[in-house]
Structures are given as C-alpha cells and as structure tokens.
C-alpha positions as a printed Julia matrix, in Angstrom:
94×3 Matrix{Float64}:
  -0.64   -5.85  -12.73
   2.29   -3.52  -11.22
   3.04   -2.84  -15.3
  -0.57   -2.12  -15.64
  -0.43    0.38  -12.74
   2.81    1.7   -14.13
   1.7     2.53  -17.64
  -1.89    3.32  -17.21
  -3.77    6.73  -16.73
  -4.02    7.82  -13.51
  -7.86    7.42  -12.94
  -7.39    3.92  -14.83
  -5.06    3.42  -12.6
  -6.45    4.07   -9.56
  -9.85    2.25  -10.5
  -7.54   -1.19  -10.7
  -6.28   -0.2    -7.78
  -9.74    0.08   -5.91
 -10.02   -3.76   -7.12
  -7.74   -4.69   -4.26
  -9.93   -2.89   -1.54
 -10.52   -5.64    1.37
  -7.45   -7.39    0.23
  -4.04   -5.33    1.36
  -3.6    -7.39    4.66
  -3.5   -10.5     2.46
  -1.56   -8.49   -0.44
   0.78   -7.12    1.95
   2.32  -10.3     3.26
   2.22  -12.11   -0.2
   5.44  -12.8    -2.09
   3.71  -11.33   -5.15
   1.19   -9.34   -4.11
   3.07   -7.06   -1.74
   4.93   -5.48   -4.82
   1.76   -4.53   -6.36
   0.67   -2.85   -3.08
   4.18   -1.09   -3.25
   3.39    0.13   -7.21
  -0.34    1.35   -5.65
   1.45    3.63   -3.07
   3.92    5.11   -5.5
   1.48    5.29   -8.68
  -1.39    6.8    -7.02
  -1.13   10.07   -5.23
  -1.22    9.72   -1.48
  -4.76   10.66   -1.16
  -5.87    8.06   -3.43
  -3.49    5.43   -1.98
  -4.44    6.28    1.67
  -6.93    2.91    1.63
  -3.65    1.1     2.01
  -2.98    2.32    5.22
  -6.31    2.3     6.16
  -6.57   -1.63    5.79
  -3.37   -2.09    7.53
  -4.8    -0.7    10.83
  -5.02   -3.15   13.72
  -2.12   -5.14   11.99
   0.43   -2.58   11.82
   2.94   -4.28   14.36
   2.59   -7.7    12.34
   2.82   -6.32    9.19
   6.01   -4.23   10.26
   7.8    -7.5    11.35
   7.31   -9.26    8.41
   9.63   -9.71    6.04
   7.62   -8.77    2.85
   4.78   -6.59    4.89
   7.59   -4.02    6.2
   8.11   -2.85    2.26
   4.55   -1.36    2.34
   4.85    0.39    5.83
   8.39    1.66    4.29
   6.7     2.96    1.0
   3.8     4.6     2.73
   5.99    6.75    4.87
   8.25    7.45    1.7
   5.17    8.93   -0.1
   2.15    9.13    2.36
   3.61   10.34    5.72
   1.31   13.18    5.82
  -2.08   11.35    5.07
  -4.12   11.24    8.24
  -4.13    7.16    7.59
  -0.65    6.79    7.65
  -0.03    8.67   10.55
  -2.33    6.56   12.52
  -0.84    3.5    11.44
   2.48    4.93   12.69
   0.74    5.84   16.04
  -0.26    2.2    15.98
   3.63    1.25   15.73
   4.64    3.6    18.41
C-alpha cells in the first residue's frame, strides 16, 4: 500500500488513502499499518491528509506514548503543523 501511494497519481493516492478513513487509530498502532499512515501524511497534501489528525483527536496522548503511534504524530508535525486538525491534536497533548 505504501508503494502504491508513492507511485500513484495524486488523485488516485488520495482516493486510496481515504479508504482508510475510520481505521487510522487502529493502523497508527499497528506494526505495519503505521507505515501506511506515515506514507499518507508524507505523500498527500496537508489538507488532504488532515483526516489522519482528525481521527486521532481524543486519543492523542495514548498515540504519542505508543512506540509506533508516535511516528504518526512526528510526520504530522513535520508536514501538517499549520493545519487546524494538527493544531487541535497538539493542544490535546499540551
């Protein structure tokens, strides 16, 4: 899935990523799924990947403490720090 997101046309990559809506919390703590979520944040525009931050609202602290989930937060801060959903996520952590 990571490779598909990487080589796909941006529109196709966005459609593929949106298939994970509703499953981001589960994927963020998965040994394999977290890499897919990281790739979504890296490949898509910050606006298109904002659903990742939205789905982590409410569980930000536990994701930040998780050995794999924390990687998602790092990617969001690197790529989407100006997005409203990411800011709300950071506010929850603080």
